[in-house]
Amino acid sequence: RYTNHNPAQQQTNANMASSSDNKKDEHEHIHEGQVRRSISIRLIRHGESQNNQVYRDARRIYGGGTPDFDLQGWLQYVDDRRSADPGLSDIGRIQAKKLAQYLEPHLTNQASRPVRFVVSPMRRTIETILPTLVALNNSNIDTGESDKEGACNVMINGFYHESEGCHTREKVEPGMNAQQINASLLNPAFVNNASFEGFVSGEENGWWAHANGPENRPQSEVR
């Protein structure tokens, strides 16, 4: 049996025991179900875009990956249908609904109000989160909290977008402005108090209206 006769070590051990007792006392004051201050950040990628569906359809129609591949037909089909700022594909809309089914109960039961969302101005990202916003707002009504602070606090941030920005074959596309985003996407989902940041040319202009062309890598890194 080893006995420690070092007074300094004995004092350290005593301090550790005291610290452990204090932590135990602190935990004893935390009751099950008690709300504790914390911050949870979830990073969510957008669902599949309509452009992905265009490429998939073109591959099927024009024999992509086969000896009969019609390259010119494929290129024409894609050029006629590809968008600089696409919405969600059929698969993407299913993914957005699945996301809402996962997030809504977690955020309703675990998050304080309002739940804060920072969203890219690109159409597919807003469409991805819309079902979740609708579900949270409906949950707020169902629980009788609609007269209190809203369920969601939404910021559309113009600095959060795909590398290269918004363009069609090097031609700048302005993207949606604040009024268009509100009217076509947010307001129908009963999100009426969104804020807008990072619209360099102003909220009245599209989020990419200030650009002279596609964003290059150094510009992307600065942003």
C-alpha positions as a Markdown table, in Angstrom:
| # | Residue | x | y | z |
|---|---|---|---|---|
| 1 | Arg | 0.0 | 0.0 | 0.0 |
| 2 | Tyr | 1.4 | 3.4 | -1.0 |
| 3 | Thr | 0.8 | 6.4 | 1.3 |
| 4 | Asn | 1.4 | 9.9 | -0.1 |
| 5 | His | 3.2 | 12.0 | 2.4 |
| 6 | Asn | 3.6 | 15.0 | 0.1 |
| 7 | Pro | 1.6 | 17.9 | 1.7 |
| 8 | Ala | 1.4 | 19.8 | -1.6 |
| 9 | Gln | -0.1 | 16.8 | -3.3 |
| 10 | Gln | -2.5 | 16.2 | -0.4 |
| 11 | Gln | -3.7 | 19.8 | -0.7 |
| 12 | Thr | -4.2 | 19.5 | -4.5 |
| 13 | Asn | -6.2 | 16.4 | -3.9 |
| 14 | Ala | -8.3 | 18.2 | -1.4 |
| 15 | Asn | -8.9 | 21.1 | -3.7 |
| 16 | Met | -9.9 | 18.6 | -6.5 |
| 17 | Ala | -12.4 | 16.9 | -4.2 |
| 18 | Ser | -13.8 | 20.3 | -3.1 |
| 19 | Ser | -14.2 | 21.3 | -6.8 |
| 20 | Ser | -15.9 | 18.0 | -7.6 |
| 21 | Asp | -18.3 | 18.5 | -4.7 |
| 22 | Asn | -19.1 | 22.0 | -5.9 |
| 23 | Lys | -19.9 | 20.8 | -9.4 |
| 24 | Lys | -22.0 | 18.0 | -8.0 |
| 25 | Asp | -24.0 | 20.7 | -6.0 |
| 26 | Glu | -24.4 | 22.7 | -9.2 |
| 27 | His | -25.8 | 19.8 | -11.1 |
| 28 | Glu | -28.2 | 18.9 | -8.3 |
| 29 | His | -29.9 | 22.3 | -8.9 |
| 30 | Ile | -30.6 | 21.5 | -12.6 |
| 31 | His | -33.9 | 19.7 | -12.9 |
| 32 | Glu | -35.0 | 17.5 | -15.7 |
| 33 | Gly | -36.8 | 19.5 | -18.4 |
| 34 | Gln | -35.2 | 22.8 | -17.2 |
| 35 | Val | -34.2 | 25.2 | -20.0 |
| 36 | Arg | -30.5 | 25.8 | -20.0 |
| 37 | Arg | -28.9 | 28.6 | -22.0 |
| 38 | Ser | -27.1 | 27.3 | -25.0 |
| 39 | Ile | -26.6 | 28.0 | -28.7 |
| 40 | Ser | -27.1 | 25.4 | -31.4 |
| 41 | Ile | -26.0 | 26.2 | -35.0 |
| 42 | Arg | -27.2 | 24.0 | -37.8 |
| 43 | Leu | -25.7 | 24.3 | -41.3 |
| 44 | Ile | -28.1 | 23.2 | -44.0 |
| 45 | Arg | -27.4 | 22.6 | -47.7 |
| 46 | His | -30.1 | 23.4 | -50.2 |
| 47 | Gly | -32.1 | 20.6 | -51.8 |
| 48 | Glu | -31.6 | 19.4 | -55.4 |
| 49 | Ser | -32.1 | 22.3 | -57.8 |
| 50 | Gln | -34.1 | 22.4 | -61.0 |
| 51 | Asn | -30.8 | 22.6 | -63.0 |
| 52 | Asn | -29.8 | 19.1 | -61.7 |
| 53 | Gln | -33.1 | 17.8 | -63.0 |
| 54 | Val | -32.5 | 19.4 | -66.4 |
| 55 | Tyr | -29.1 | 17.7 | -66.7 |
| 56 | Arg | -30.6 | 14.4 | -65.6 |
| 57 | Asp | -33.4 | 14.6 | -68.2 |
| 58 | Ala | -30.9 | 15.7 | -70.9 |
| 59 | Arg | -28.7 | 12.7 | -70.2 |
| 60 | Arg | -31.7 | 10.3 | -70.4 |
| 61 | Ile | -33.2 | 11.9 | -73.6 |
| 62 | Tyr | -29.9 | 12.3 | -75.5 |
| 63 | Gly | -28.2 | 9.0 | -74.5 |
| 64 | Gly | -25.6 | 10.3 | -72.2 |
| 65 | Gly | -22.9 | 7.8 | -71.5 |
| 66 | Thr | -23.8 | 5.7 | -74.5 |
| 67 | Pro | -22.3 | 5.3 | -78.0 |
| 68 | Asp | -25.4 | 7.2 | -79.4 |
| 69 | Phe | -24.9 | 10.3 | -77.2 |
| 70 | Asp | -26.2 | 13.4 | -79.0 |
| 71 | Leu | -23.9 | 16.1 | -77.7 |
| 72 | Gln | -25.5 | 19.0 | -79.7 |
| 73 | Gly | -29.0 | 17.9 | -78.7 |
| 74 | Trp | -27.8 | 17.7 | -75.1 |
| 75 | Leu | -26.3 | 21.2 | -75.2 |
| 76 | Gln | -29.3 | 22.8 | -76.8 |
| 77 | Tyr | -31.7 | 21.2 | -74.3 |
| 78 | Val | -29.6 | 22.4 | -71.4 |
| 79 | Asp | -29.2 | 25.9 | -72.8 |
| 80 | Asp | -33.0 | 26.2 | -73.3 |
| 81 | Arg | -33.8 | 25.2 | -69.8 |
| 82 | Arg | -31.0 | 26.0 | -67.4 |
| 83 | Ser | -31.5 | 28.9 | -65.0 |
| 84 | Ala | -29.0 | 31.2 | -63.4 |
| 85 | Asp | -31.1 | 31.1 | -60.2 |
| 86 | Pro | -33.1 | 27.9 | -60.3 |
| 87 | Gly | -35.7 | 26.7 | -57.8 |
| 88 | Leu | -35.9 | 23.2 | -56.4 |
| 89 | Ser | -36.5 | 20.1 | -58.6 |
| 90 | Asp | -39.2 | 17.6 | -57.7 |
| 91 | Ile | -36.6 | 15.7 | -55.7 |
| 92 | Gly | -35.5 | 18.9 | -54.0 |
| 93 | Arg | -39.1 | 19.7 | -52.9 |
| 94 | Ile | -39.4 | 16.2 | -51.3 |
| 95 | Gln | -36.0 | 16.8 | -49.6 |
| 96 | Ala | -37.3 | 20.2 | -48.3 |
| 97 | Lys | -40.4 | 18.5 | -46.8 |
| 98 | Lys | -38.3 | 15.8 | -45.2 |
| 99 | Leu | -36.1 | 18.5 | -43.7 |
| 100 | Ala | -39.1 | 20.3 | -42.2 |
| 101 | Gln | -40.4 | 17.0 | -40.8 |
| 102 | Tyr | -37.1 | 16.6 | -39.0 |
| 103 | Leu | -36.4 | 20.1 | -37.9 |
| 104 | Glu | -39.9 | 21.3 | -36.7 |
| 105 | Pro | -40.3 | 19.0 | -33.7 |
| 106 | His | -36.6 | 19.5 | -32.7 |
| 107 | Leu | -36.9 | 23.3 | -32.9 |
| 108 | Thr | -40.3 | 23.4 | -31.4 |
| 109 | Asn | -39.3 | 21.4 | -28.3 |
| 110 | Gln | -35.7 | 22.6 | -27.9 |
| 111 | Ala | -35.3 | 26.1 | -29.3 |
| 112 | Ser | -36.2 | 29.4 | -27.8 |
| 113 | Arg | -38.3 | 31.9 | -29.8 |
| 114 | Pro | -37.7 | 33.2 | -32.3 |
| 115 | Val | -35.6 | 30.6 | -34.1 |
| 116 | Arg | -33.1 | 32.6 | -36.2 |
| 117 | Phe | -32.5 | 31.7 | -39.8 |
| 118 | Val | -29.8 | 33.2 | -42.0 |
| 119 | Val | -30.5 | 32.3 | -45.6 |
| 120 | Ser | -28.9 | 32.8 | -48.9 |
| 121 | Pro | -30.9 | 34.9 | -51.4 |
| 122 | Met | -30.7 | 32.1 | -54.0 |
| 123 | Arg | -34.1 | 30.8 | -54.8 |
| 124 | Arg | -33.3 | 27.1 | -54.2 |
| 125 | Thr | -32.0 | 27.9 | -50.7 |
| 126 | Ile | -35.1 | 29.9 | -49.7 |
| 127 | Glu | -37.4 | 27.2 | -51.2 |
| 128 | Thr | -35.5 | 24.6 | -49.1 |
| 129 | Ile | -36.2 | 26.2 | -45.8 |
| 130 | Leu | -39.8 | 27.4 | -46.6 |
| 131 | Pro | -41.6 | 24.2 | -45.4 |
| 132 | Thr | -39.7 | 24.5 | -42.1 |
| 133 | Leu | -40.8 | 28.1 | -41.6 |
| 134 | Val | -44.4 | 27.2 | -42.4 |
| 135 | Ala | -44.3 | 24.3 | -39.9 |
| 136 | Leu | -42.8 | 26.4 | -37.2 |
| 137 | Asn | -45.3 | 29.2 | -37.7 |
| 138 | Asn | -48.2 | 26.7 | -37.7 |
| 139 | Ser | -46.8 | 25.2 | -34.5 |
| 140 | Asn | -46.7 | 28.6 | -32.9 |
| 141 | Ile | -50.4 | 29.1 | -33.6 |
| 142 | Asp | -51.3 | 25.6 | -32.4 |
| 143 | Thr | -49.6 | 26.2 | -29.0 |
| 144 | Gly | -51.3 | 29.6 | -28.6 |
| 145 | Glu | -48.1 | 31.6 | -28.9 |
| 146 | Ser | -49.1 | 33.5 | -32.1 |
| 147 | Asp | -49.7 | 36.7 | -30.1 |
| 148 | Lys | -46.2 | 36.6 | -28.7 |
| 149 | Glu | -42.9 | 37.0 | -30.5 |
| 150 | Gly | -42.9 | 35.2 | -33.8 |
| 151 | Ala | -41.7 | 31.7 | -34.3 |
| 152 | Cys | -39.0 | 32.7 | -36.8 |
| 153 | Asn | -36.6 | 35.5 | -37.4 |
| 154 | Val | -35.4 | 35.4 | -41.0 |
| 155 | Met | -32.4 | 37.2 | -42.4 |
| 156 | Ile | -31.7 | 37.0 | -46.2 |
| 157 | Asn | -27.9 | 37.6 | -46.5 |
| 158 | Gly | -26.7 | 38.6 | -49.9 |
| 159 | Phe | -23.1 | 37.5 | -49.1 |
| 160 | Tyr | -24.2 | 33.9 | -48.8 |
| 161 | His | -24.3 | 32.5 | -52.3 |
| 162 | Glu | -22.8 | 30.0 | -54.7 |
| 163 | Ser | -19.3 | 30.7 | -56.0 |
| 164 | Glu | -19.3 | 32.7 | -59.3 |
| 165 | Gly | -22.6 | 34.5 | -58.3 |
| 166 | Cys | -25.6 | 34.6 | -60.7 |
| 167 | His | -24.9 | 34.5 | -64.4 |
| 168 | Thr | -25.8 | 32.8 | -67.7 |
| 169 | Arg | -22.8 | 32.1 | -69.9 |
| 170 | Glu | -20.8 | 35.0 | -68.4 |
| 171 | Lys | -23.8 | 37.4 | -68.6 |
| 172 | Val | -24.6 | 38.9 | -65.2 |
| 173 | Glu | -28.1 | 38.1 | -63.9 |
| 174 | Pro | -29.2 | 40.4 | -61.1 |
| 175 | Gly | -30.9 | 37.8 | -58.9 |
| 176 | Met | -34.0 | 38.6 | -56.9 |
| 177 | Asn | -34.4 | 41.8 | -54.9 |
| 178 | Ala | -36.0 | 42.1 | -51.5 |
| 179 | Gln | -39.5 | 42.8 | -52.9 |
| 180 | Gln | -39.4 | 39.8 | -55.2 |
| 181 | Ile | -38.2 | 37.5 | -52.5 |
| 182 | Asn | -40.9 | 38.7 | -50.1 |
| 183 | Ala | -43.7 | 38.6 | -52.7 |
| 184 | Ser | -43.0 | 35.3 | -54.4 |
| 185 | Leu | -41.5 | 33.3 | -51.5 |
| 186 | Leu | -41.6 | 34.6 | -48.0 |
| 187 | Asn | -45.0 | 36.3 | -47.7 |
| 188 | Pro | -47.0 | 33.3 | -49.0 |
| 189 | Ala | -45.3 | 31.3 | -46.2 |
| 190 | Phe | -46.5 | 34.0 | -43.7 |
| 191 | Val | -43.0 | 35.3 | -43.2 |
| 192 | Asn | -43.6 | 39.0 | -43.2 |
| 193 | Asn | -40.7 | 40.5 | -41.2 |
| 194 | Ala | -37.6 | 39.3 | -42.9 |
| 195 | Ser | -34.5 | 41.5 | -42.8 |
| 196 | Phe | -32.1 | 41.8 | -45.8 |
| 197 | Glu | -28.3 | 42.2 | -45.5 |
| 198 | Gly | -25.5 | 42.2 | -48.0 |
| 199 | Phe | -27.5 | 43.6 | -51.0 |
| 200 | Val | -24.6 | 45.7 | -52.2 |
| 201 | Ser | -26.7 | 47.8 | -54.7 |
| 202 | Gly | -29.5 | 48.1 | -52.2 |
| 203 | Glu | -32.5 | 46.0 | -51.3 |
| 204 | Glu | -34.4 | 47.4 | -54.3 |
| 205 | Asn | -31.9 | 45.8 | -56.6 |
| 206 | Gly | -31.1 | 42.1 | -57.1 |
| 207 | Trp | -28.5 | 40.6 | -54.8 |
| 208 | Trp | -26.0 | 40.2 | -57.7 |
| 209 | Ala | -26.9 | 43.4 | -59.5 |
| 210 | His | -23.6 | 45.1 | -58.5 |
| 211 | Ala | -21.4 | 42.5 | -60.3 |
| 212 | Asn | -19.6 | 42.9 | -63.6 |
| 213 | Gly | -19.4 | 39.2 | -64.3 |
| 214 | Pro | -18.9 | 35.9 | -62.7 |
| 215 | Glu | -17.1 | 36.0 | -59.3 |
| 216 | Asn | -13.5 | 34.6 | -59.5 |
| 217 | Arg | -11.8 | 32.7 | -56.7 |
| 218 | Pro | -9.9 | 35.6 | -55.1 |
| 219 | Gln | -13.2 | 37.6 | -55.0 |
| 220 | Ser | -15.0 | 34.6 | -53.5 |
| 221 | Glu | -12.4 | 34.3 | -50.8 |
| 222 | Val | -12.7 | 38.0 | -49.9 |
| 223 | Arg | -16.5 | 37.7 | -49.6 |
